[in-house]
Coordinates of C-alpha atoms and ligand atoms in Angstrom, one line a residue:
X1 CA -10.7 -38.4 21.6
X2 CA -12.7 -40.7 20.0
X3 CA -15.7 -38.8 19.4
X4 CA -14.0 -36.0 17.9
X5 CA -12.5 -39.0 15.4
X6 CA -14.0 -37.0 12.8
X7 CA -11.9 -34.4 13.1
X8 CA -9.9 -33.0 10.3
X9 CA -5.9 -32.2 10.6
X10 CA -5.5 -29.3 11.5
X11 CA -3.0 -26.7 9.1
X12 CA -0.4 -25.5 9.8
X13 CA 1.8 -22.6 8.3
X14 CA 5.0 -24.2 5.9
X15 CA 7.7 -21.5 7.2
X16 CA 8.5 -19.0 9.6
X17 CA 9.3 -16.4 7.2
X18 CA 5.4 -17.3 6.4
X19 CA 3.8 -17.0 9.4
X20 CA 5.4 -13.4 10.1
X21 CA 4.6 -12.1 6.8
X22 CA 1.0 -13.2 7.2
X23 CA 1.0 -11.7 10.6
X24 CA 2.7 -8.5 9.4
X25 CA 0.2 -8.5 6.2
X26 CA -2.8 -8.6 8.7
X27 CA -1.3 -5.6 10.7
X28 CA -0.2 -3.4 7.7
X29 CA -3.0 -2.5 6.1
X30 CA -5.5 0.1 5.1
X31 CA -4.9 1.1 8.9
X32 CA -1.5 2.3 8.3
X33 CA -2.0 4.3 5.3
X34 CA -5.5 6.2 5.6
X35 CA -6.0 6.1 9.3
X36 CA -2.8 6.5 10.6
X37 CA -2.2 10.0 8.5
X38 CA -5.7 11.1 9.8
X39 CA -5.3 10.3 13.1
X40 CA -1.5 11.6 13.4
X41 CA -3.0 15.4 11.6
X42 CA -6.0 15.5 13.2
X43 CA -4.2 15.1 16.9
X44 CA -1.4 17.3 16.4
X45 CA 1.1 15.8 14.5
X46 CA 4.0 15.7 16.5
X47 CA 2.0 15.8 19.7
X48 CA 0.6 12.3 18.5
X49 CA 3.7 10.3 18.4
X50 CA 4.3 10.5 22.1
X51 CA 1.0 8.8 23.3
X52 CA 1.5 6.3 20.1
X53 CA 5.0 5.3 21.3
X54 CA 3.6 4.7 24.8
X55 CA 0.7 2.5 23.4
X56 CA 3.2 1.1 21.4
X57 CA 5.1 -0.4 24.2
X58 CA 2.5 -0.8 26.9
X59 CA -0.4 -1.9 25.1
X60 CA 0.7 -3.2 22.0
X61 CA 3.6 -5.1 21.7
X62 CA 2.5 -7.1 25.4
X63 CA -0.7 -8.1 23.8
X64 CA 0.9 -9.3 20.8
X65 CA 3.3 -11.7 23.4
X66 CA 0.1 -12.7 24.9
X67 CA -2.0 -13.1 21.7
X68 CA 1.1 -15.1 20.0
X69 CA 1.3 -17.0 22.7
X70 CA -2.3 -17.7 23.3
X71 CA -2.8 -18.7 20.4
X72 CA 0.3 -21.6 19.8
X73 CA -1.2 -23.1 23.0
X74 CA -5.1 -23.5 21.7
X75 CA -3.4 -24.7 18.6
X76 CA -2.1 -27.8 20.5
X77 CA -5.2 -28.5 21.5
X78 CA -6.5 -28.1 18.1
X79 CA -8.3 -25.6 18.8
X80 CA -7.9 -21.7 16.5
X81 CA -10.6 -19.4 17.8
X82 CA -11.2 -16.9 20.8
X83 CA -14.1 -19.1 22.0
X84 CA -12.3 -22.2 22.5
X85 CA -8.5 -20.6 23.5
X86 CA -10.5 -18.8 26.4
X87 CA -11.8 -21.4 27.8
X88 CA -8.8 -23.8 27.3
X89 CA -7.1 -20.4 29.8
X90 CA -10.3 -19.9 32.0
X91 CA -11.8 -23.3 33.3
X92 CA -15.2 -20.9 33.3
X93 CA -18.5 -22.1 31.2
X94 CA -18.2 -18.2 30.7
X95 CA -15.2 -18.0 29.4
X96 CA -16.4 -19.9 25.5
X97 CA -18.9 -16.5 25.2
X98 CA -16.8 -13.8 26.3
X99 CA -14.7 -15.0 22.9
X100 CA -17.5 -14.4 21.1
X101 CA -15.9 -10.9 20.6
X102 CA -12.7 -12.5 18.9
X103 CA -14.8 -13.7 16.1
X104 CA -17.4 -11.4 15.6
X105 CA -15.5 -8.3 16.5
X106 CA -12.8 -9.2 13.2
X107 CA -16.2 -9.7 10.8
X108 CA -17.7 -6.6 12.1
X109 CA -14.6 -4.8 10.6
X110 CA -14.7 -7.1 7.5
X111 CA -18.0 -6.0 6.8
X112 CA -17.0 -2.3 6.1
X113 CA -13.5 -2.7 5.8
X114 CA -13.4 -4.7 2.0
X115 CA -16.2 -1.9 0.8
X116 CA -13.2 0.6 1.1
X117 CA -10.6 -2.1 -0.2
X118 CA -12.9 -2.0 -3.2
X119 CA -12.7 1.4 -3.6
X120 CA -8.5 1.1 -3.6
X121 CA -9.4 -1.4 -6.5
X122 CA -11.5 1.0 -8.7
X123 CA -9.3 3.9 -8.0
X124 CA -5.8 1.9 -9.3
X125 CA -8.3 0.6 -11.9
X126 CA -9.5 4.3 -13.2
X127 CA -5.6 5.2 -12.4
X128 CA -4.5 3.0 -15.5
X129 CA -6.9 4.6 -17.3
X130 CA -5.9 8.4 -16.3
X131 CA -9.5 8.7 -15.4
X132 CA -8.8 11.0 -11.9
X133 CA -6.3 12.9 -13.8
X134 CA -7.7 15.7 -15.5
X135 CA -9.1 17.1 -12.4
X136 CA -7.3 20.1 -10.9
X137 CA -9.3 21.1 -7.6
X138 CA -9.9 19.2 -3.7
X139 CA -13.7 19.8 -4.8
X140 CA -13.4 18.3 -8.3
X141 CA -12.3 15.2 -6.3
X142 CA -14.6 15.2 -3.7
X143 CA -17.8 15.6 -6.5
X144 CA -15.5 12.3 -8.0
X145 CA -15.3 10.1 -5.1
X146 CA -19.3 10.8 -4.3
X147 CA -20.1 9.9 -7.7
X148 CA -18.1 6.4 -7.0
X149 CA -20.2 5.8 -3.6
X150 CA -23.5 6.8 -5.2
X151 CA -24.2 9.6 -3.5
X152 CA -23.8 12.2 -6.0
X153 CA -26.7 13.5 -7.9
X154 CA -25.7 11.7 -10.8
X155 CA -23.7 9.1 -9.4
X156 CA -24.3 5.5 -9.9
X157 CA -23.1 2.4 -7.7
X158 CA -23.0 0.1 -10.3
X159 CA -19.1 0.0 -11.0
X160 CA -18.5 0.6 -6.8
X161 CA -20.7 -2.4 -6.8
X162 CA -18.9 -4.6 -9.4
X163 CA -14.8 -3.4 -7.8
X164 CA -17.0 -4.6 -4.6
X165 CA -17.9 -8.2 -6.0
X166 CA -14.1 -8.2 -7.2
X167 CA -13.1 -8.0 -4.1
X168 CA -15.3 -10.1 -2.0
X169 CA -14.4 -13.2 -4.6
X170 CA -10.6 -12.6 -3.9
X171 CA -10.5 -12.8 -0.1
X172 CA -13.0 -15.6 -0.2
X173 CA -11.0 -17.5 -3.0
X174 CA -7.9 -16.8 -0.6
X175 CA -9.4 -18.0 2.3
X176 CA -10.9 -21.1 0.8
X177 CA -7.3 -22.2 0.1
X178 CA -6.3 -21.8 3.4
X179 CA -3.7 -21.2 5.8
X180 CA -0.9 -22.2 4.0
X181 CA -1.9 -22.5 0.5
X182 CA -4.2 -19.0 0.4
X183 CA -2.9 -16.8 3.1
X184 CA 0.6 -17.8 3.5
X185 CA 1.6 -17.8 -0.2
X186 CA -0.3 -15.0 -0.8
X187 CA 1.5 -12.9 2.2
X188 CA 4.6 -14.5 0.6
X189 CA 4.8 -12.5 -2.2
X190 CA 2.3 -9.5 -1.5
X191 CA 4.4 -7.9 1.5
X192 CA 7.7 -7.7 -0.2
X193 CA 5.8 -5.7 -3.3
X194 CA 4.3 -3.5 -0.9
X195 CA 7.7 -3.0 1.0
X196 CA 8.6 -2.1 -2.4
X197 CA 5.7 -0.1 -3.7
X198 CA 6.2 1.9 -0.1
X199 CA 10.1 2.7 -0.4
X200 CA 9.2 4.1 -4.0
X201 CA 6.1 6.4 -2.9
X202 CA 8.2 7.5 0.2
X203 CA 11.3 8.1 -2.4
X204 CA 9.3 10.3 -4.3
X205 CA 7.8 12.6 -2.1
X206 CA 10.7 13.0 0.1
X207 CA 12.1 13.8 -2.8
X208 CA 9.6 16.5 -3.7
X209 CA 11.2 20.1 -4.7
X210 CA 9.0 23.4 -3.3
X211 CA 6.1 23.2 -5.9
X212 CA 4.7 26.3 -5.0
X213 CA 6.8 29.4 -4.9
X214 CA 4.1 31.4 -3.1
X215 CA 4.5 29.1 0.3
X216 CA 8.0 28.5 0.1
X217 CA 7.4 27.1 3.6
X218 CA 5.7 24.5 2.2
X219 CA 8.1 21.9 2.0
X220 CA 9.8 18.3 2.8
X221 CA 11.2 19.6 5.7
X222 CA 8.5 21.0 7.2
X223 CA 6.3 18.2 6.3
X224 CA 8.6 15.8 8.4
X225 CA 9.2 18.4 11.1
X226 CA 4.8 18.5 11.5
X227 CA 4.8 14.7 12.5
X228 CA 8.2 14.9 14.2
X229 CA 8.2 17.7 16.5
X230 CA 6.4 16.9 19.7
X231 CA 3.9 19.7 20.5
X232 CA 3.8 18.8 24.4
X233 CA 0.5 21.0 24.9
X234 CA -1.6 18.3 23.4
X235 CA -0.6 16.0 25.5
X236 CA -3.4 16.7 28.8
X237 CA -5.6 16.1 26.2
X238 CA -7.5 12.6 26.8
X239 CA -8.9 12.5 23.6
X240 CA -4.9 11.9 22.1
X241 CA -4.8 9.4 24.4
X242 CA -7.8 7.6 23.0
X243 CA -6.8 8.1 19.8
X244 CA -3.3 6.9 20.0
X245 CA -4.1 3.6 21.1
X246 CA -7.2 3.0 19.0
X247 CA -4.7 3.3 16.4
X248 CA -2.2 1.0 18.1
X249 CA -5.2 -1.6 18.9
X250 CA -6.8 -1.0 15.1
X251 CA -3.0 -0.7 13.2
X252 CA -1.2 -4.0 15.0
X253 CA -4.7 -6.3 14.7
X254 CA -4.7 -6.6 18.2
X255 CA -7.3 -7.5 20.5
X256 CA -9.1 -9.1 17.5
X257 CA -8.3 -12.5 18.1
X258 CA -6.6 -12.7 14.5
X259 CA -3.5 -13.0 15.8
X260 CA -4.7 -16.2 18.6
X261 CA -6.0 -17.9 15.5
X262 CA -2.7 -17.0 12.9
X263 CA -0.5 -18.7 15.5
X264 CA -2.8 -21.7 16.7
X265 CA -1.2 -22.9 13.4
X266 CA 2.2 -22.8 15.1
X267 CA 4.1 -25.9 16.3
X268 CA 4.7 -26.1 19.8
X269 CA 8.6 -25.3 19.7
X270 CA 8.1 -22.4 17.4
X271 CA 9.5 -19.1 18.4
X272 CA 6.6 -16.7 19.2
X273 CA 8.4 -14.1 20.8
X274 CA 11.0 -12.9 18.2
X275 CA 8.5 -13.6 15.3
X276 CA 5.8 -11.5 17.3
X277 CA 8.4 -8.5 17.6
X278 CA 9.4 -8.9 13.7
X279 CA 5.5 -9.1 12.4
X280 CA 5.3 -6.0 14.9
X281 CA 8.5 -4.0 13.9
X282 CA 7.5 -4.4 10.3
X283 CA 4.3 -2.8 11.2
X284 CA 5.4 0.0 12.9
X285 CA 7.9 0.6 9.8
X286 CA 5.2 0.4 7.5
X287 CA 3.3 3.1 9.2
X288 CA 5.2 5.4 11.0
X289 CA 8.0 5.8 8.0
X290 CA 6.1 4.7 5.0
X291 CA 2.6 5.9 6.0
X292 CA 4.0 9.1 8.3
X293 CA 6.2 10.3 5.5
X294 CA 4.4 9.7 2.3
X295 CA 0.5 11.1 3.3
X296 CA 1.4 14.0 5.8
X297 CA 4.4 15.2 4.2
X298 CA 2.7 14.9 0.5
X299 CA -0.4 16.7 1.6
X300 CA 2.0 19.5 3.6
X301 CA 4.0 20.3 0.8
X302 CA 1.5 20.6 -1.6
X303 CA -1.2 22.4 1.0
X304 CA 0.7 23.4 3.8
X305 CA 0.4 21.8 7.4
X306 CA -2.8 23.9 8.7
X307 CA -4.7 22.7 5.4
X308 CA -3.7 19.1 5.7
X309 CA -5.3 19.2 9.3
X310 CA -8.3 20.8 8.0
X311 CA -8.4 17.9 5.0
X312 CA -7.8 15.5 7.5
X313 CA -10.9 16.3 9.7
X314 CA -13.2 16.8 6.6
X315 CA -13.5 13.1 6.2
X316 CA -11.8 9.4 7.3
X317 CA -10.5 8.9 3.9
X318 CA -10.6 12.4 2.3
X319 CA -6.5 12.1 2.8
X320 CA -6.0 9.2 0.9
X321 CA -8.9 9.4 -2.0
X322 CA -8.9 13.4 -2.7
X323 CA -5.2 15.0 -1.8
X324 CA -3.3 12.4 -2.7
X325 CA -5.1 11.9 -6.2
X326 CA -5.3 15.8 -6.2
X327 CA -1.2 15.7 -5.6
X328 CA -0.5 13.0 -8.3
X329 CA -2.3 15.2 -11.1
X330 CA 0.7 18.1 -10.1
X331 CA 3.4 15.8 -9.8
X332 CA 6.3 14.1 -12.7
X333 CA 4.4 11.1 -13.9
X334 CA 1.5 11.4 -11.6
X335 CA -0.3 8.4 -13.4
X336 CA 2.2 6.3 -12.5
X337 CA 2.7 7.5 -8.4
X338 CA -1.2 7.1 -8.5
X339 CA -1.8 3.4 -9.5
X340 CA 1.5 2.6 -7.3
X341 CA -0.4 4.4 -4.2
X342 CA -3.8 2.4 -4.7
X343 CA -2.3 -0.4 -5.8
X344 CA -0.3 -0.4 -2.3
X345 CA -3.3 -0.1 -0.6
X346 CA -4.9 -2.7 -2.4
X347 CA -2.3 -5.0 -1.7
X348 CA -2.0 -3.9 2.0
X349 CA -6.1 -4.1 2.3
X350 CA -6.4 -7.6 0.9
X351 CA -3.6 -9.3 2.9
X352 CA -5.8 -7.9 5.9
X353 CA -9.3 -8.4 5.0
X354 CA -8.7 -11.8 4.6
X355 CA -7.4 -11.8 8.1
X356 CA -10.5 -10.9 9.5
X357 CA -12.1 -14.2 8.1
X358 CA -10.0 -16.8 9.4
X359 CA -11.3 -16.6 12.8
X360 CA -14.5 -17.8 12.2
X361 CA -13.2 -20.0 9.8
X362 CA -11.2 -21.4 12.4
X363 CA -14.3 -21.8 14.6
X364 CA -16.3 -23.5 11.8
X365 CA -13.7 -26.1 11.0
X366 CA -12.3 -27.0 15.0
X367 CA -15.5 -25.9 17.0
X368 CA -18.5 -27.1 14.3
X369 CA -16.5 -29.5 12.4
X370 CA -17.7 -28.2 9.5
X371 CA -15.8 -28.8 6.0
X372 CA -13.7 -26.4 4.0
X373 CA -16.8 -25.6 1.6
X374 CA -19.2 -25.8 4.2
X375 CA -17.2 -23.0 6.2
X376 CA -16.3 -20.6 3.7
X377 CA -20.0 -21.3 1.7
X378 CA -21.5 -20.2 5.0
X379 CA -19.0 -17.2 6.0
X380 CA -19.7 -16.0 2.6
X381 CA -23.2 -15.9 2.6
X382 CA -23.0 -14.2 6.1
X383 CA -20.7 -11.3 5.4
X384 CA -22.3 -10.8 1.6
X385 CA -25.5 -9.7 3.2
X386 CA -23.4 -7.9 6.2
X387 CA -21.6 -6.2 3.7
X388 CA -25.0 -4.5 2.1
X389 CA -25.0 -2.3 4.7
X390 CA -22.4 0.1 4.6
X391 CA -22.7 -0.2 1.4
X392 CA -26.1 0.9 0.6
X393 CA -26.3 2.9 3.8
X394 CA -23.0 4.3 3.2
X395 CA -25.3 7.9 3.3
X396 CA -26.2 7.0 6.5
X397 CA -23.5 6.5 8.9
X398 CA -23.9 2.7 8.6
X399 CA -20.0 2.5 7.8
X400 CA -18.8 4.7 10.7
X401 CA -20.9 2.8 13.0
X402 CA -19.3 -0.4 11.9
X403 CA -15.9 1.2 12.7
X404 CA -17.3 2.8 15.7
X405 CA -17.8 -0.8 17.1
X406 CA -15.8 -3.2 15.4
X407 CA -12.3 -0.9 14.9
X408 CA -12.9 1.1 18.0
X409 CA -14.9 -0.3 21.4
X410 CA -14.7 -3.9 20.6
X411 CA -10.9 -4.0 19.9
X412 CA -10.1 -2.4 23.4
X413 CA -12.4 -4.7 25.3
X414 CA -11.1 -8.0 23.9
X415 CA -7.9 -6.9 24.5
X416 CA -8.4 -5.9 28.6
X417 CA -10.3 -9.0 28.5
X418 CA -7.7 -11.1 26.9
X419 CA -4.3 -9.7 29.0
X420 CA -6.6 -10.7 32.3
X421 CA -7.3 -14.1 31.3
X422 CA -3.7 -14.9 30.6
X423 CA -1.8 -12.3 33.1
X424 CA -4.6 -12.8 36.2
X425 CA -6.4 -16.3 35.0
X426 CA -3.7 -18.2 33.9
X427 CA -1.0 -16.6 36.0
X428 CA 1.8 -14.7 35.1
X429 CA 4.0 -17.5 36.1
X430 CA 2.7 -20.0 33.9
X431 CA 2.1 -17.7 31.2
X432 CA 5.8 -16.6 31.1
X433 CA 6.7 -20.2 31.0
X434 CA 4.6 -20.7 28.0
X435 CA 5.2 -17.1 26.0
X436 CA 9.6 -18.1 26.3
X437 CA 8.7 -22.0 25.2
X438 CA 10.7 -22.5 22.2
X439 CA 11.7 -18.4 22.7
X440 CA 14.9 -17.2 20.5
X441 CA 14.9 -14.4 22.6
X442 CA 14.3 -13.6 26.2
X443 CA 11.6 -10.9 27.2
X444 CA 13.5 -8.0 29.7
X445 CA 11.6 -9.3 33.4
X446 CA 10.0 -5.3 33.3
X447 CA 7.5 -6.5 30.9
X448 CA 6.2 -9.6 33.7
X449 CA 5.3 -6.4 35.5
X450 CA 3.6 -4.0 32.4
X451 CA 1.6 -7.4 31.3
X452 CA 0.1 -8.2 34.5
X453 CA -0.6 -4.6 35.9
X454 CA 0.2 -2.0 33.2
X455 CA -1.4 -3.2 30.3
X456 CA -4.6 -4.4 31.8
X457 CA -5.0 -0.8 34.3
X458 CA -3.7 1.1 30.8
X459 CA -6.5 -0.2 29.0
X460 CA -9.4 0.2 31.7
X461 CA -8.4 3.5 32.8
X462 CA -9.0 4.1 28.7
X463 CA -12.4 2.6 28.7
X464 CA -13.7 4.7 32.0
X465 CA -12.4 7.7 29.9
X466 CA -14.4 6.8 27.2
X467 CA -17.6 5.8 29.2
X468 CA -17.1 9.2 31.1
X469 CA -16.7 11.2 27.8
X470 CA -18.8 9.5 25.0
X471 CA -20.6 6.5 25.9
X472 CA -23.7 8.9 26.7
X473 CA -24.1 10.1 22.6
X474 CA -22.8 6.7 21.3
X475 CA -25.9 4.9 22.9
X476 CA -28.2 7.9 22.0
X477 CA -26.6 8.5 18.6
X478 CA -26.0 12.0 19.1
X479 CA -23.6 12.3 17.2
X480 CA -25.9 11.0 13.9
X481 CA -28.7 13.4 12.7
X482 CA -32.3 12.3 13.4
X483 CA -33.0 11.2 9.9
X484 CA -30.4 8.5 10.0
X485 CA -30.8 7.2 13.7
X486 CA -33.6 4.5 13.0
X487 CA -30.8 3.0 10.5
X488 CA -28.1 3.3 12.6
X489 CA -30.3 1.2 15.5
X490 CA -31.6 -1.6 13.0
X491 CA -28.0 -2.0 12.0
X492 CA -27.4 -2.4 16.0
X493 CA -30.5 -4.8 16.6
X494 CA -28.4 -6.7 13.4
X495 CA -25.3 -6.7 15.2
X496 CA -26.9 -8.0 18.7
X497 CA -28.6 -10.7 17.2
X498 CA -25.4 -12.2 15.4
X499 CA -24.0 -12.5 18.6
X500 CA -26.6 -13.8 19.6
X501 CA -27.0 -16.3 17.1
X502 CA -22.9 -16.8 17.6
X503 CA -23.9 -17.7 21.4
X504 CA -26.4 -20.1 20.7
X505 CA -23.9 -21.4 17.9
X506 CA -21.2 -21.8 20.8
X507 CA -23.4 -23.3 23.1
X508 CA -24.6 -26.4 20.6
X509 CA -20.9 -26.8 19.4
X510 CA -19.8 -27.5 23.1
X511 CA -23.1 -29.6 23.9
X512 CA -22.6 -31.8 20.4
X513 CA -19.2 -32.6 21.4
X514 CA -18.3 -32.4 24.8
X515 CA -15.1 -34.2 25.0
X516 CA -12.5 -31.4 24.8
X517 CA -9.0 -31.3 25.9
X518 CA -9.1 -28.9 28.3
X519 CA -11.2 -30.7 30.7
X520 CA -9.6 -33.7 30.9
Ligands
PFF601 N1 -4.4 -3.9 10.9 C1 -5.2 -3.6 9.8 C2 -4.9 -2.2 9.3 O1 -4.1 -1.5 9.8 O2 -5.5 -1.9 8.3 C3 -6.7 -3.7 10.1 C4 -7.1 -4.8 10.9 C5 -6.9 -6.1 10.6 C6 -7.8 -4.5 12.0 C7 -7.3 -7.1 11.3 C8 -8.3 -5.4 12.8 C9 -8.0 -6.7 12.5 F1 -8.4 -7.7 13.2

């Protein structure tokens, strides 16, 4: 221990109210209220829910356990990142590399995720300022929202740009005042607002009368009934599969390695198994009643269900930046419903953007030794140039191929990899020891079963379906048109060389100071 004197103290989080919230404000987020109600139309509604449950519960809420659980036990060692918890699990020299992917994979989505968190910011901005509001057709919008991203004829970036810088200062401010000054407070009071912002949004539309008398089938109840009636056909479709726990992965911040580094500033004693469920149900509320019942059934009463689905497929976050604006400028004090819905996503954004940071903050500060300033300085410089890309080549898939890897591949991987190390490495006996230390609850015994053989054969059974199907155009970039395909590969060259640079990083941290816990 002596040559780690230097060491700082690590953090830790003031209240358990405070480390759910900030859990639960990592999970609900931009995820729940763009994504989800794309997702959900585009496979089938209904048809949807029943692979989504299933993830749910098998994929999910045992990775949570094991991340939660994870996590508290690197934390004793003083130790907050994927790099550092693997190997304390896996007595492998490999082990510090393969969680490379729990800090990296989180930034990946940081760098494209806070462009569109902007963007919530500029809209609840221009909301104040009735600026969306005079428009009365989808294509009026659409012209709008290209104008904001630059690519409109006349568009210009420049106020994208400056709701950008916004942004990017207010996570980084955040995270400089750390766990429990930044993140904690700040999850504190944002989630209740957005509980609240939610339950008057959902109020309103399910509140909705028939606006138009030409579709009187276009209504509350048949908005609800699209998402709620189970359309069983869909379900031999793999693709729903894949979807539905993308979503799960992308929605709960699993498989990230946020949640190892949220709860390595637990105490030892502390409940992880209760708080997990709570950060978790609060998720699942957030997006399948809030998120399910505002976005779908808005869009269905005011376009009718086959539209929504044909909205929903026209674009990622057509939903949330054209129809909904689109249904505020028809509604009873549209202004108002407007800057509530982007503020919520604001709100929701921010509390999980800053999430994304912490691991490698984590890594900086345990792994590095490196100071506050000299870890956030650093990150910041980092993800300001990162964040160029989708941003400038925002016209060239850049963005999708950030989510491609960072919200879809990586996410799955880390968490196959992850459930093994701690149901197969670590041993399911000793890792249900550790998940019920300091438990308020007990597991039920079916889930020693579902983490050490469902879970992990659930997930690679998803990512042979995926090689089978897809991995063919993703590594040829089929699916981008030949002009854009030398952008798309620099980007990649980008991406392999940061985690490349992260190895290297990893490897010098471990050589400069050898002594660590787990070996001894
Ligand atoms: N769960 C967040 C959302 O639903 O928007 C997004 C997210 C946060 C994804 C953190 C991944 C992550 F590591």
């Amino acid at each position: 221990m002596a040559k780690e004197g230097k060491r700082r103290v690590r953090e830790r989080w003031t209240t358990r109210l405070g480390v759910i919230l900030a859990v639960a404000g990592s999970a609900v987020g931009l995820g729940n209220f763009l994504r989800f109600p794309v997702q959900a139309a585009e496979n089938g509604g209904g048809a949807f829910m029943i692979p989504y449950f299933f993830a749910f519960f098998l994929l999910g809420i045992p990775l949570c356990w094991v991340e939660w659980s994870m996590g508290r036990y690197g934390g004793q060692l003083g130790r907050g990142s994927a790099p550092a918890i693997f190997s304390a699990f896996w007595k492998s020299p490999v082990a510090k590399y393969v969680g490379t992917l729990g800090v990296i994979g989180p930034l990946i989505i940081f760098f494209y995720y806070i462009y569109i968190e902007s963007w919530t910011l500029g809209y609840a901005v221009y909301g104040i300022f009735g600026k969306y509001m005079g428009f009365s057709t989808q294509g009026e919008l659409e012209a709008f929202l290209s104008q904001y991203q630059g690519l409109g004829e006349a568009g210009t970036l420049l106020p994208a740009y400056i709701f950008f810088l916004v942004t990017f200062a207010a996570n980084f401010i955040i995270i400089y005042l750390g766990v429990s000054r930044g993140i904690e407070r700040v999850s504190k009071v944002a989630m209740p607002i957005l509980a609240i912002l939610g339950l008057i949004l959902a109020v309103r539309v399910l509140t909705l009368a028939t606006p138009d008398m030409a579709h009187p089938d276009w209504n509350v109840n048949n908005g609800l009934g699209f998402m709620w009636n189970p359309n069983l056909r869909m379900l031999g479709n793999a693709d729903v599969w894949l979807a539905a726990a993308g979503q799960i992965f992308f929605t709960m911040s699993v498989g990230m390695g946020i949640i190892l580094t949220y709860s390595s500033y637990l105490r030892r004693k502390d409940d992880v198994v209760l708080s997990s469920l709570s950060a978790s149900s609060a998720n699942g509320f957030m997006e399948v009643i809030i998120g399910g019942s505002v976005v779908i059934t808005a869009a269905c009463v005011f376009f009718g269900a086959s539209e929504t689905v044909k909205i929903a497929e026209s674009g990622a976050v057509n939903l949330g930046f054209v129809t909904m604006p689109l249904i505020f400028t028809k509604m009873l004090g549209g202004q108002f419903f407007a800057l509530i819905w982007f503020a919520l996503l604001f709100i929701a954004g921010i509390t999980s953007s800053i999430s994304m940071l912490q691991p490698a903050i984590a890594f900086m500060e345990d792994e590095l030794r490196f100071s506050r300033h000299k870890s956030v300085g650093l990150l910041a410089l980092i993800c300001f140039v990162m964040c160029q890309f989708p941003i400038l080549g925002l016209k060239r898939g850049l963005l999708d191929d950030l989510d491609f890897w960072g919200g879809t591949f990586l996410i799955v991987l880390f968490g196959l990899v992850q459930v093994v190390i701690f149901g197969w490495v670590f041993g399911m006996g000793r890792g249900w020891k550790e998940l019920h230390t300091g438990a308020d609850i007990r597991i039920p015994r079916i889930y020693r079963f579902i983490i050490k053989f469902v879970t992990p054969t659930y997930i690679a059974i998803l990512l042979v379906v995926w090689f089978i199907q897809e991995s063919f155009s993703v590594i040829t970039m089929d699916n981008y048109p030949p002009q854009d395909r030398p952008y798309i590969l620099v980007l990649r060259l980008i991406l392999l060389a940061l985690f490349g640079g992260f190895c290297y990083l990893i490897h010098y941290a471990w050589k400069k100071y050898p002594v660590r816990e787990e070996t001894t």
